[in-house]
């Protein structure tokens, strides 16, 4: 059928991947129990558990029902211990129900869906009590995570070893394929070689609000095929396939395939008599269809309309048997939203809940007790034995202890001359290969086609580019080629196409390898800072899911003046301030970059680990302005201050004003302080490296956090409290809270409007962050 493989149910049931025949009767019993458990969890959360506030609890009984067959078949026939599965967000109760039957979830949790401290609304690696391979919930992100998980597993296996083998499954609803991030991932050229990737699309043709009128399965098939994927469609079950062999069967097949989605969905809500009237239609073959269905009793006719392949366990098994492990595979399974429930096929059933009466009726249909819904199968029953043997088969080996890695805190070099913080990034990575080679082997850099323009060329030349298989470098003998693209399984740089969403998705999975296989990696992703906002949501979700990584935004701010107003990043400093699970740094000097980067690497790959965001610049800065102490103890004190959030750079006896600056604005801040001194006004200068850490220190001082507040006393001691001018190459509110430490008057300078193309002096003047503006602000606040 078409160019895709089409699966129909035959008389013989294929063997499962695990070997042996498939006991459909036992599998059907498990499937019905999974449907019951998932429905009951949502029912209890909404109809039984007390809800004093009256706020909606929610849940998705229909979305669960549409994928119960797919998940039952996958877990109880196909999965191996090394496999990982990303479950569509709204099917979390199905996952918990399966884990419960496998003995991985205590019964006490079944009544806690969407309750504080209980089962999460959507699958969560970090917050659910049972096994969850991928956190999902933000549409499109969880779907693509197994792609990056496959790359991370291969990277670990080819570099450190210990990741084993295993397929990476994504269970997605068809509406999730509307997300652009899905296709960005599917179309990346490096994905076509990852044969362990298997997607199963729950094609129920419904979204939140409606039946989707024009969803075209064939179009989806062509899109996946064009990306190099194997496509397998599972359209019909045994009953329909048998009817198609009878006289008039081909007309019936054509009618169903060509029927608009809403018309088909309407048939699901019809009585047998209505189906007999509506199904034949008035086109070619209608007479043959009428004759065919006239010979069917009512129960068979209504069952046939619902007999789609995504609910036929044997058809699903046959589809799994056709997976080609040399390339990615997508199985498109036709399903019915709400299958097996009274709400099946209803166009608004997405979030609908069964009434108490409907729930009681469902219990009777399934042979369950609505008053005692949490029963497991008897241990000596066929289903009970199947659950126990399946649990044994899927049991994973304990995660090995993490290796003891030492990250140096200070390379020991003091930069001289003029340099940029962006250039310092590449230099620190190269230094790490010499100072701590074992730790450096865990570093993996990731870039969306901007390696050379973000100063990673030297690093890439040193460590090579990762590829599952070695590829010939045709430019190795070209003397004019400065950046050498040597692709090999031991390379430590990974480059994707220009899609920042893909980049941070890969970073998240590379940053989770410590928790999957006990092999920590130190992923460092580099992109232009103006595009951090584009990548923020999937990166944030990766942090939530336990992926620890370092995101480097460079070039940043309006310092990138020549690129114009569209290439500026105004809000990113506050993103670093506000992002949970992340410490942000904006260093002013190369030595600050080194210390902040090494500290950030040291926080990766461990249970209490933290991600980091570094905002770097291409602006050349005189490194002597850093005034790095020569005394070893004083140098270490400065390093600790940099890592903690900032340091006092200039202290003048009798200072009347404090200039607080961040990043490349230190040049203007120091110049302004010198000019003020010439005018008889003494100014302290404080360099901020991490406003987020300083805000945490303020919260800790107020008893609202677990951090330490010592850094505040070193930056802003009460006996030096003076009016304050803050300045940064970003939105001024980022540093505005600092004036509250000692309750002083303040003026906040920064960037709060779209920029202009021009020289650095012109652009800084335009935004009021140049030296003259700082001087005026200081004089005004003193006046």
XYZ file of C-alpha atoms in Angstrom:
783
model
C 0.000 0.000 0.000
C 1.690 3.165 -1.205
C 5.474 3.120 -0.631
C 5.209 2.454 3.094
C 4.992 -0.958 4.628
C 1.414 -1.740 5.571
C 0.613 -4.238 8.281
C -2.525 -6.329 8.356
C -3.536 -9.061 10.751
C -3.130 -12.588 9.411
C -4.205 -15.930 10.776
C -0.808 -16.615 12.334
C 0.443 -14.365 15.119
C 4.121 -13.360 14.738
C 6.514 -14.111 17.569
C 7.606 -11.270 19.813
C 11.145 -9.965 19.800
C 11.718 -11.914 23.002
C 11.009 -15.191 21.279
C 8.065 -17.577 21.421
C 4.431 -17.156 20.444
C 2.226 -14.352 21.578
C -0.609 -15.312 23.936
C -3.230 -12.867 22.680
C -5.794 -13.821 25.304
C -3.406 -13.051 28.157
C -2.208 -9.883 26.449
C -5.803 -8.767 25.967
C -6.483 -9.268 29.678
C -3.443 -7.142 30.553
C -4.526 -4.496 28.067
C -7.973 -4.228 29.648
C -6.436 -3.981 33.128
C -4.125 -1.191 31.969
C -7.113 0.659 30.503
C -8.993 0.246 33.756
C -6.090 1.397 35.948
C -5.347 4.495 33.879
C -9.016 5.451 33.768
C -9.382 4.829 37.509
C -6.390 6.978 38.468
C -7.918 9.952 36.695
C -11.397 9.155 38.008
C -10.139 9.013 41.593
C -8.226 12.292 41.243
C -11.323 14.105 39.972
C -14.378 12.303 41.388
C -13.280 10.754 44.688
C -10.319 12.587 46.209
C -11.426 15.612 48.260
C -10.938 18.910 46.434
C -11.631 21.789 48.853
C -10.561 24.512 46.388
C -12.817 23.342 43.610
C -10.092 23.937 41.036
C -9.893 21.567 38.096
C -7.622 18.572 38.651
C -7.818 17.222 35.126
C -6.464 14.248 33.301
C -6.939 12.681 29.890
C -8.864 9.441 29.959
C -9.509 9.451 26.203
C -5.869 10.163 25.324
C -4.824 7.299 27.579
C -7.328 4.911 26.026
C -6.128 5.552 22.482
C -2.595 4.324 23.270
C -3.267 1.501 25.756
C -2.937 -1.203 23.085
C 0.281 0.272 21.733
C 1.888 0.493 25.156
C 0.687 -2.920 26.302
C 2.089 -4.562 23.199
C 5.360 -2.642 23.522
C 6.008 -3.329 27.209
C 4.768 -6.910 27.345
C 6.237 -8.150 24.069
C 8.894 -5.929 22.630
C 10.979 -3.967 25.120
C 14.436 -5.048 26.210
C 16.268 -3.831 29.362
C 18.469 -1.451 27.369
C 15.545 0.203 25.576
C 14.228 3.620 26.598
C 10.739 5.018 25.934
C 9.397 8.551 25.781
C 5.665 8.396 26.546
C 3.310 11.041 25.190
C 2.452 13.464 28.028
C -1.230 12.690 28.434
C -0.591 8.950 28.700
C 1.277 9.136 31.996
C -1.441 7.138 33.835
C -0.946 4.320 31.324
C 2.769 4.255 32.121
C 2.069 4.227 35.847
C -0.506 1.475 35.406
C 2.005 -0.692 33.547
C 4.698 -0.029 36.150
C 2.198 -0.968 38.853
C 1.444 -4.299 37.185
C 5.189 -4.914 36.842
C 5.666 -4.335 40.568
C 7.609 -1.074 40.154
C 5.017 1.209 41.735
C 3.410 0.933 45.145
C -0.391 0.908 45.248
C -0.406 3.959 47.527
C 0.601 6.158 44.595
C -2.386 5.236 42.394
C -4.606 7.633 44.323
C -2.099 10.519 44.106
C -2.234 11.498 40.425
C -1.777 15.291 40.211
C -1.555 15.509 43.984
C 1.285 17.325 45.756
C 4.117 14.842 46.170
C 2.315 12.220 44.107
C 2.251 11.098 40.502
C 2.996 13.979 38.179
C 0.598 15.260 35.547
C 3.050 14.208 32.847
C 5.906 11.678 32.965
C 8.844 13.054 34.955
C 12.264 11.456 35.407
C 13.011 13.655 38.385
C 9.697 13.734 40.256
C 7.780 10.491 39.633
C 8.430 7.589 42.031
C 8.552 4.899 39.332
C 10.685 4.348 36.229
C 10.328 7.165 33.703
C 12.895 7.214 30.908
C 12.122 10.658 29.514
C 10.310 13.639 30.966
C 7.563 14.798 28.640
C 4.871 17.428 28.837
C 6.150 20.301 26.777
C 4.831 19.310 23.369
C 7.512 18.302 20.864
C 10.388 18.248 23.347
C 9.742 14.857 24.905
C 9.030 13.415 21.462
C 12.468 14.326 20.130
C 14.407 13.506 23.315
C 15.034 9.851 22.314
C 16.776 11.068 19.161
C 19.284 12.932 21.294
C 19.278 10.056 23.762
C 20.378 7.750 20.939
C 23.224 10.098 20.044
C 24.244 10.397 23.703
C 24.240 6.620 24.153
C 26.378 6.138 21.058
C 28.744 8.889 22.158
C 29.226 7.283 25.562
C 29.690 3.848 24.047
C 32.354 5.026 21.566
C 34.251 7.213 24.032
C 34.070 5.811 27.575
C 32.053 2.629 27.017
C 29.393 1.297 29.359
C 26.212 2.439 27.609
C 25.373 -0.890 25.978
C 22.716 -1.111 23.290
C 19.020 -0.415 23.065
C 16.294 1.131 21.007
C 14.985 4.605 21.737
C 11.196 4.766 21.375
C 8.981 7.844 21.102
C 5.247 7.435 21.617
C 3.636 10.551 20.179
C 0.149 11.740 19.426
C -0.486 12.831 15.861
C -1.245 16.414 16.944
C 2.251 16.627 18.447
C 3.630 16.401 14.917
C 2.409 19.971 14.402
C 5.380 21.182 16.446
C 8.189 22.551 14.306
C 10.784 21.229 16.741
C 9.764 17.694 15.759
C 10.651 18.231 12.117
C 13.818 20.155 12.932
C 15.012 17.027 14.689
C 13.779 14.520 12.120
C 15.431 16.415 9.268
C 18.855 16.791 10.842
C 21.201 14.932 8.470
C 22.951 13.068 11.274
C 19.744 11.297 12.331
C 19.360 9.048 9.289
C 22.096 6.690 10.557
C 20.509 6.110 13.982
C 18.667 2.841 13.442
C 17.799 2.421 17.123
C 15.241 5.240 16.902
C 11.617 4.074 16.687
C 8.647 6.426 16.740
C 5.091 5.168 17.173
C 2.464 7.714 16.161
C -0.911 7.411 17.875
C -2.947 8.543 14.864
C -6.286 9.246 16.529
C -6.931 12.309 14.323
C -8.092 14.455 17.222
C -6.569 17.456 18.923
C -7.717 19.270 22.044
C -10.617 21.077 20.422
C -11.780 19.019 17.486
C -11.444 16.234 14.974
C -8.669 17.381 12.649
C -10.345 17.682 9.245
C -7.366 17.378 6.922
C -4.771 15.231 8.667
C -3.218 13.211 5.872
C -1.451 10.055 6.932
C 0.069 9.629 3.492
C 1.599 13.102 3.694
C 3.171 12.210 7.035
C 4.518 8.995 5.526
C 6.144 10.909 2.670
C 7.718 13.419 5.045
C 9.302 10.680 7.140
C 10.380 8.786 4.018
C 12.021 11.909 2.606
C 14.087 12.135 5.797
C 15.340 8.581 5.255
C 13.073 6.849 7.777
C 11.440 3.470 7.385
C 7.661 3.910 7.480
C 5.286 1.191 8.675
C 1.545 1.816 8.772
C -0.818 -0.183 10.950
C -4.252 0.706 9.621
C -6.746 -2.073 10.210
C -7.338 -4.996 12.512
C -8.291 -8.608 11.894
C -12.037 -8.076 11.561
C -11.834 -5.338 8.958
C -9.098 -7.111 7.023
C -11.307 -10.189 6.825
C -14.259 -8.125 5.615
C -12.048 -6.606 2.913
C -11.612 -10.097 1.429
C -15.369 -10.555 0.913
C -17.363 -9.374 -2.105
C -17.604 -5.589 -1.818
C -14.612 -5.548 0.520
C -12.404 -3.442 -1.726
C -15.168 -0.853 -2.014
C -15.438 -0.804 1.771
C -11.666 -0.334 2.123
C -11.654 2.515 -0.391
C -14.638 4.165 1.279
C -13.019 4.100 4.731
C -9.638 5.310 3.448
C -11.123 8.188 1.468
C -13.672 9.203 4.080
C -12.989 12.618 5.722
C -11.847 12.285 9.303
C -14.888 14.010 10.859
C -17.252 11.774 8.910
C -15.463 8.663 10.128
C -15.421 9.915 13.705
C -19.161 10.524 13.510
C -19.719 6.862 12.667
C -18.214 5.917 16.020
C -21.062 7.724 17.755
C -23.795 6.040 15.672
C -26.093 3.102 16.381
C -25.855 0.064 14.104
C -28.874 1.247 12.121
C -27.300 4.658 11.584
C -24.054 3.029 10.455
C -25.935 0.973 7.883
C -27.367 4.220 6.482
C -24.231 6.393 6.641
C -21.371 4.008 5.860
C -22.152 3.107 2.218
C -22.278 6.768 1.178
C -23.504 7.676 -2.293
C -20.358 7.214 -4.354
C -19.062 4.326 -6.475
C -19.314 1.018 -4.643
C -22.052 2.135 -2.259
C -24.340 -0.692 -3.363
C -21.629 -3.314 -2.816
C -20.923 -1.892 0.650
C -24.621 -1.971 1.568
C -24.833 -5.592 0.492
C -21.703 -6.528 2.454
C -22.761 -4.960 5.737
C -26.334 -6.207 5.404
C -25.005 -9.654 6.265
C -23.418 -8.474 9.510
C -25.166 -8.446 12.859
C -25.247 -5.202 14.789
C -22.441 -6.095 17.201
C -20.100 -7.160 14.398
C -20.862 -4.043 12.376
C -20.174 -1.597 15.199
C -17.049 -3.566 16.183
C -15.787 -3.451 12.607
C -15.993 0.344 12.489
C -13.750 0.442 15.545
C -11.342 -2.248 14.357
C -8.268 -0.131 13.645
C -4.728 -1.481 13.655
C -3.544 0.548 16.610
C -5.881 -1.469 18.818
C -5.075 -4.869 17.302
C -2.338 -6.487 19.392
C -1.312 -8.974 16.720
C -1.106 -6.283 14.036
C 1.125 -4.220 16.305
C 3.364 -7.220 16.936
C 3.659 -7.766 13.189
C 4.689 -4.131 12.789
C 7.440 -4.454 15.388
C 8.816 -7.468 13.532
C 9.405 -5.351 10.434
C 11.605 -2.724 12.127
C 14.815 -2.164 10.172
C 17.544 -1.362 12.695
C 19.781 0.242 10.077
C 17.730 3.451 9.925
C 15.108 5.259 12.013
C 11.606 3.822 11.909
C 8.179 5.359 12.346
C 5.126 3.190 12.938
C 1.929 5.072 12.154
C -0.848 3.317 14.049
C -4.478 4.197 13.341
C -6.356 4.552 16.631
C -9.551 5.900 18.149
C -9.382 8.498 20.877
C -11.156 7.099 23.919
C -11.133 3.546 22.561
C -13.064 1.257 24.889
C -14.642 4.130 26.828
C -18.156 5.560 26.544
C -16.565 8.762 25.227
C -14.740 7.112 22.317
C -14.702 9.151 19.153
C -16.450 12.153 20.666
C -14.945 15.323 19.127
C -14.615 17.012 22.544
C -13.416 14.041 24.551
C -9.833 15.285 24.976
C -10.213 16.326 28.613
C -13.645 14.902 29.300
C -14.166 12.724 32.353
C -16.415 9.718 32.731
C -19.384 10.322 34.949
C -19.791 8.114 37.993
C -22.460 6.193 36.121
C -20.226 5.715 33.064
C -17.338 4.614 35.280
C -19.541 2.052 37.025
C -20.743 0.772 33.648
C -17.146 0.463 32.427
C -16.297 -1.582 35.529
C -19.106 -3.980 34.713
C -17.969 -4.287 31.075
C -14.385 -5.060 32.130
C -15.308 -7.289 35.054
C -13.801 -4.903 37.601
C -14.947 -3.608 40.981
C -15.383 0.159 40.971
C -15.245 0.211 44.774
C -11.868 -1.596 44.832
C -10.181 -0.579 41.583
C -6.507 -1.317 42.304
C -6.326 -5.080 42.130
C -3.332 -6.800 40.537
C -3.592 -10.131 38.747
C -3.441 -13.237 40.897
C 0.142 -14.494 41.019
C -0.874 -17.950 39.729
C -2.927 -16.601 36.786
C -1.563 -16.495 33.250
C -1.632 -12.687 33.316
C 0.040 -12.619 36.727
C 2.803 -14.918 35.544
C 3.218 -12.814 32.396
C 3.610 -9.645 34.472
C 6.163 -11.299 36.760
C 8.240 -12.742 33.916
C 8.079 -9.459 32.062
C 9.307 -7.569 35.125
C 12.262 -9.961 35.405
C 13.090 -9.562 31.719
C 13.028 -5.754 31.831
C 14.970 -5.395 35.066
C 18.004 -3.190 34.481
C 21.424 -3.514 36.037
C 22.162 -0.989 38.805
C 23.840 2.190 37.606
C 27.587 1.994 38.333
C 29.198 4.370 40.807
C 30.333 7.619 39.231
C 34.055 7.934 38.514
C 36.152 10.203 40.722
C 37.140 13.109 38.474
C 39.185 16.120 39.530
C 38.465 19.466 37.897
C 41.163 22.086 38.482
C 39.910 25.334 39.977
C 42.664 27.490 38.489
C 44.932 26.762 35.522
C 47.424 29.251 36.951
C 47.910 31.542 33.979
C 47.338 35.318 34.223
C 46.204 36.670 30.831
C 48.031 39.724 29.514
C 47.423 42.176 26.716
C 44.053 42.450 25.012
C 41.633 39.527 24.806
C 37.948 38.630 24.644
C 35.937 36.427 26.943
C 34.811 34.425 23.902
C 38.408 33.612 22.961
C 39.076 32.618 26.562
C 36.508 29.827 26.218
C 38.524 27.919 23.614
C 41.769 28.574 25.426
C 40.478 27.143 28.723
C 39.276 23.979 26.993
C 42.699 23.457 25.432
C 44.392 24.122 28.783
C 42.143 21.519 30.392
C 43.408 18.812 28.029
C 46.905 19.396 29.436
C 46.101 20.074 33.095
C 43.389 17.449 33.636
C 43.302 15.031 30.686
C 40.931 12.538 32.341
C 38.370 15.242 33.028
C 38.947 16.809 29.596
C 38.006 13.490 27.961
C 34.495 13.977 29.369
C 34.053 17.383 27.750
C 31.900 17.346 24.636
C 31.153 20.585 22.817
C 28.035 21.068 20.719
C 27.396 23.789 18.172
C 24.771 24.643 15.526
C 27.205 25.357 12.670
C 28.994 28.223 14.453
C 32.109 26.513 15.793
C 34.580 28.765 13.995
C 32.774 32.011 14.812
C 32.563 31.154 18.506
C 36.309 30.484 18.880
C 36.123 26.694 19.074
C 38.371 26.093 16.044
C 41.470 25.315 18.096
C 39.543 22.917 20.324
C 37.954 21.180 17.333
C 41.363 20.802 15.670
C 42.702 19.283 18.881
C 39.973 16.764 19.730
C 38.206 16.131 16.417
C 34.543 15.850 15.523
C 32.488 12.940 16.828
C 31.003 10.558 14.287
C 29.707 7.025 14.793
C 32.106 5.920 12.038
C 35.318 7.525 10.835
C 34.966 9.660 7.707
C 37.658 10.721 5.293
C 38.762 14.357 5.542
C 39.168 15.468 1.948
C 40.693 18.795 2.989
C 43.425 17.326 5.191
C 46.072 18.147 2.556
C 44.747 21.648 1.806
C 47.276 24.088 3.276
C 44.757 26.938 3.284
C 42.250 25.021 5.419
C 42.835 26.209 8.969
C 39.980 24.392 10.709
C 40.321 20.620 10.290
C 37.079 18.651 10.268
C 38.313 15.209 11.353
C 35.271 13.012 12.002
C 35.888 9.925 14.118
C 34.257 7.923 16.945
C 36.664 9.426 19.493
C 35.954 13.074 18.555
C 34.684 15.419 21.240
C 32.791 17.989 19.214
C 29.284 17.421 17.833
C 27.764 19.783 15.302
C 24.145 19.938 14.236
C 22.389 22.034 11.643
C 21.221 25.560 12.370
C 18.487 24.620 14.825
C 19.029 25.782 18.388
C 16.214 23.592 19.675
C 18.106 20.529 18.500
C 21.298 21.779 20.112
C 19.872 22.128 23.611
C 17.932 18.874 23.247
C 21.199 17.081 22.581
C 22.880 18.950 25.435
C 20.186 17.781 27.829
C 20.654 14.124 26.930
C 24.448 14.349 26.955
C 24.087 15.895 30.397
C 21.943 13.000 31.647
C 24.336 10.140 30.862
C 25.595 10.082 34.455
C 22.111 9.090 35.624
C 21.499 6.536 32.854
C 24.792 4.656 32.654
C 27.016 6.095 35.391
C 29.160 7.832 32.783
C 29.172 11.611 33.326
C 29.830 13.930 30.415
C 30.501 17.658 30.500
C 28.445 19.037 27.588
C 29.162 22.631 26.553
C 26.837 24.070 23.911
C 27.746 27.254 22.070
C 25.365 29.500 20.154
C 24.929 33.177 19.365
C 23.458 34.787 22.458
C 20.580 36.460 20.541
C 19.235 32.965 19.865
C 19.310 31.728 23.462
C 15.693 32.774 23.867
C 14.740 30.571 20.931
C 16.319 27.604 22.677
C 15.266 28.510 26.196
C 12.165 26.365 26.620
C 13.691 23.024 25.554
C 16.892 23.801 27.472
C 14.886 24.631 30.588
C 12.901 21.426 30.167
C 16.136 19.481 29.815
C 17.321 20.915 33.136
C 13.996 19.940 34.718
C 14.516 16.404 33.411
C 17.960 16.131 35.020
C 20.190 17.043 32.085
C 23.159 19.081 33.341
C 24.981 21.179 30.763
C 26.707 24.479 30.111
C 25.139 26.834 27.592
C 27.448 29.534 26.226
C 25.828 32.532 24.549
C 28.307 34.426 22.415
C 28.597 37.051 20.963
C 26.192 38.840 23.286
C 24.491 42.176 23.835
C 24.598 45.329 21.742
C 28.378 44.961 21.686
C 27.617 43.055 18.486
C 26.809 46.466 17.038
C 27.753 45.821 13.443
C 25.032 43.160 13.113
C 22.244 45.614 13.955
C 19.297 45.725 16.320
C 18.005 42.261 15.428
C 21.266 40.682 16.601
C 21.233 41.951 20.153
C 20.354 40.114 23.346
C 18.712 42.385 25.888
C 16.854 39.928 28.130
C 19.372 37.093 28.393
C 21.087 38.386 31.579
C 17.807 38.121 33.435
C 17.190 34.691 31.923
C 20.333 33.529 33.651
C 19.159 35.186 36.836
C 15.755 33.493 36.755
C 16.335 30.000 35.309
C 15.930 27.273 37.974
C 18.681 24.683 38.229
C 21.184 26.967 36.541
C 24.007 29.299 37.598
C 24.738 32.112 35.178
C 27.959 34.033 34.671
C 28.887 37.058 32.613
C 32.643 37.432 33.103
C 34.452 40.687 32.404
C 37.938 39.300 31.837
C 39.586 36.159 30.479
C 40.641 34.991 33.938
C 37.048 35.377 35.169
C 35.924 33.216 32.237
C 38.428 30.523 33.154
C 37.427 30.397 36.799
C 33.688 30.491 36.086
C 33.927 27.807 33.378
C 36.004 25.445 35.509
C 33.631 25.881 38.443
C 30.670 25.208 36.146
C 32.253 22.034 34.768
C 32.863 20.897 38.331
C 29.122 21.054 39.051
C 28.136 18.742 36.172
C 27.421 15.032 36.091
C 26.398 14.321 39.666
C 23.192 13.939 41.702
C 23.442 17.441 43.173
C 24.699 18.916 39.898
C 23.738 22.228 38.337
C 23.674 23.593 34.806
C 25.333 26.865 33.851
C 24.888 29.686 31.369
C 27.840 31.833 30.344
C 27.261 35.068 28.468
C 30.471 35.927 26.596
C 31.561 38.746 24.300
C 33.749 39.376 21.275
C 34.770 42.801 22.536
C 38.564 43.058 23.100
C 39.344 44.177 26.665
C 42.621 45.243 28.261
C 43.342 42.347 30.624
C 45.521 44.431 32.940
C 42.337 46.172 34.106
C 41.490 42.963 35.992
C 44.358 43.696 38.419
C 44.685 40.008 39.293
C 46.528 39.710 42.617
C 50.008 38.199 42.437
C 49.949 36.842 45.980
C 48.656 33.227 45.839
C 46.285 33.650 48.789
C 44.903 36.909 47.411
C 44.502 35.305 43.966
C 42.537 32.421 45.480
C 40.359 34.925 47.342
C 39.626 36.676 44.045
C 38.816 33.362 42.363
C 36.350 32.429 45.109
C 34.685 35.818 44.746
C 34.392 35.435 40.952
C 32.775 32.028 41.350
C 30.463 33.341 44.091
C 29.117 36.250 42.047
C 31.514 39.225 41.973
C 34.460 41.086 43.443
C 35.489 44.626 44.426
C 37.820 45.870 41.693
C 38.527 49.442 42.805
C 38.317 50.684 46.402
C 38.935 54.352 47.140
C 39.154 55.750 50.654
C 36.160 57.961 51.277
C 34.260 56.801 48.188
C 31.081 58.796 47.568
C 29.474 56.560 44.916
C 29.675 52.906 43.843
C 29.758 51.939 40.176
C 28.595 48.355 39.691
C 29.211 46.838 36.272
C 29.068 43.466 34.565
C 30.836 41.925 31.579
C 32.448 44.134 28.967
C 31.022 47.263 30.588
C 33.876 47.111 33.115
C 35.995 49.126 30.664
C 33.530 52.015 30.772
C 32.977 51.642 34.522
C 36.698 51.940 35.298
C 37.091 54.863 32.900
C 34.108 56.624 34.490
C 35.545 56.135 37.990
C 38.869 57.626 36.863
C 37.097 60.647 35.324
C 35.060 61.160 38.471
C 38.207 61.100 40.569
C 39.683 63.820 38.373
C 36.558 65.850 39.096
C 36.988 65.342 42.842
C 34.362 62.571 43.194
C 35.667 59.250 44.540
C 34.044 56.064 43.268
C 34.319 52.397 44.156
C 34.031 49.910 41.283
C 32.470 46.487 41.803
C 32.575 43.764 39.119
C 29.553 41.463 39.026
C 30.045 38.012 37.546
C 26.730 36.371 38.519
C 23.660 38.404 39.495
C 21.783 35.141 40.052
C 24.163 33.987 42.771
C 24.021 37.395 44.413
C 20.222 37.296 44.430
C 20.383 33.872 46.083
C 22.738 35.355 48.666
C 20.230 38.135 49.366
C 17.473 35.542 49.766
C 19.670 33.495 52.106
C 20.385 36.554 54.241
C 16.623 37.009 54.609
C 16.163 33.353 55.570
C 14.494 32.482 52.271
C 17.112 30.166 50.805
C 19.893 27.692 51.505
C 22.747 29.694 49.990
C 25.539 31.631 51.701
C 25.598 35.402 52.066
C 29.295 36.022 52.780
C 29.875 37.400 49.276
C 27.518 40.332 49.978
C 29.697 41.524 52.840
C 32.758 41.470 50.602
C 31.092 43.304 47.717
C 28.810 45.703 49.567
C 29.902 46.084 53.208
C 27.573 48.302 55.198
C 30.361 50.690 56.142
C 30.983 51.458 52.451
C 27.337 51.944 51.502
C 27.008 54.789 49.004
C 24.612 55.713 46.198
C 24.928 53.207 43.377
C 25.068 53.283 39.571
C 24.684 49.898 37.854
C 25.479 49.253 34.193
C 25.471 46.243 31.898
C 25.105 45.332 28.234
C 21.581 44.055 28.801
C 18.342 45.026 30.509
C 19.014 47.334 33.501
C 16.618 45.555 35.878
C 19.089 42.650 36.071
C 21.211 44.497 38.641
C 18.534 46.778 40.100
C 18.039 44.622 43.216
C 21.591 45.287 44.417
C 20.673 48.735 45.732
C 18.360 47.052 48.214
C 21.229 45.306 50.007
C 22.100 48.473 51.926
C 18.992 50.480 50.964
C 20.886 53.091 48.924
C 19.747 55.404 46.143
C 20.473 53.989 42.697
C 20.429 54.608 38.967
C 20.273 51.575 36.668
C 21.803 51.828 33.201
C 21.427 49.230 30.487
C 19.688 48.346 27.254
C 15.909 48.481 27.043
C 15.178 49.287 23.390
C 16.039 47.860 20.002
C 19.486 48.806 18.816
C 21.085 50.356 15.765
C 23.923 49.471 13.463
C 26.997 51.555 14.199
C 30.356 51.775 15.876
C 30.694 50.649 19.468
C 30.944 54.245 20.687
C 27.830 55.265 18.751
C 25.759 52.316 19.952
C 26.828 52.626 23.594
C 26.005 56.342 23.466
C 22.613 55.562 21.887
C 21.719 53.251 24.782
C 23.236 55.443 27.483
C 25.836 52.957 28.686
C 28.971 54.796 27.536
C 31.489 56.388 29.892
C 29.873 59.827 29.656
C 26.495 58.383 30.632
C 27.966 56.613 33.673
C 29.695 59.805 34.809
C 26.499 61.836 34.411
C 24.469 59.229 36.290
C 26.945 59.301 39.194
C 26.928 63.096 39.396
C 23.147 63.222 39.159
C 22.612 60.720 41.953
C 25.010 62.628 44.210
C 23.277 65.904 43.438
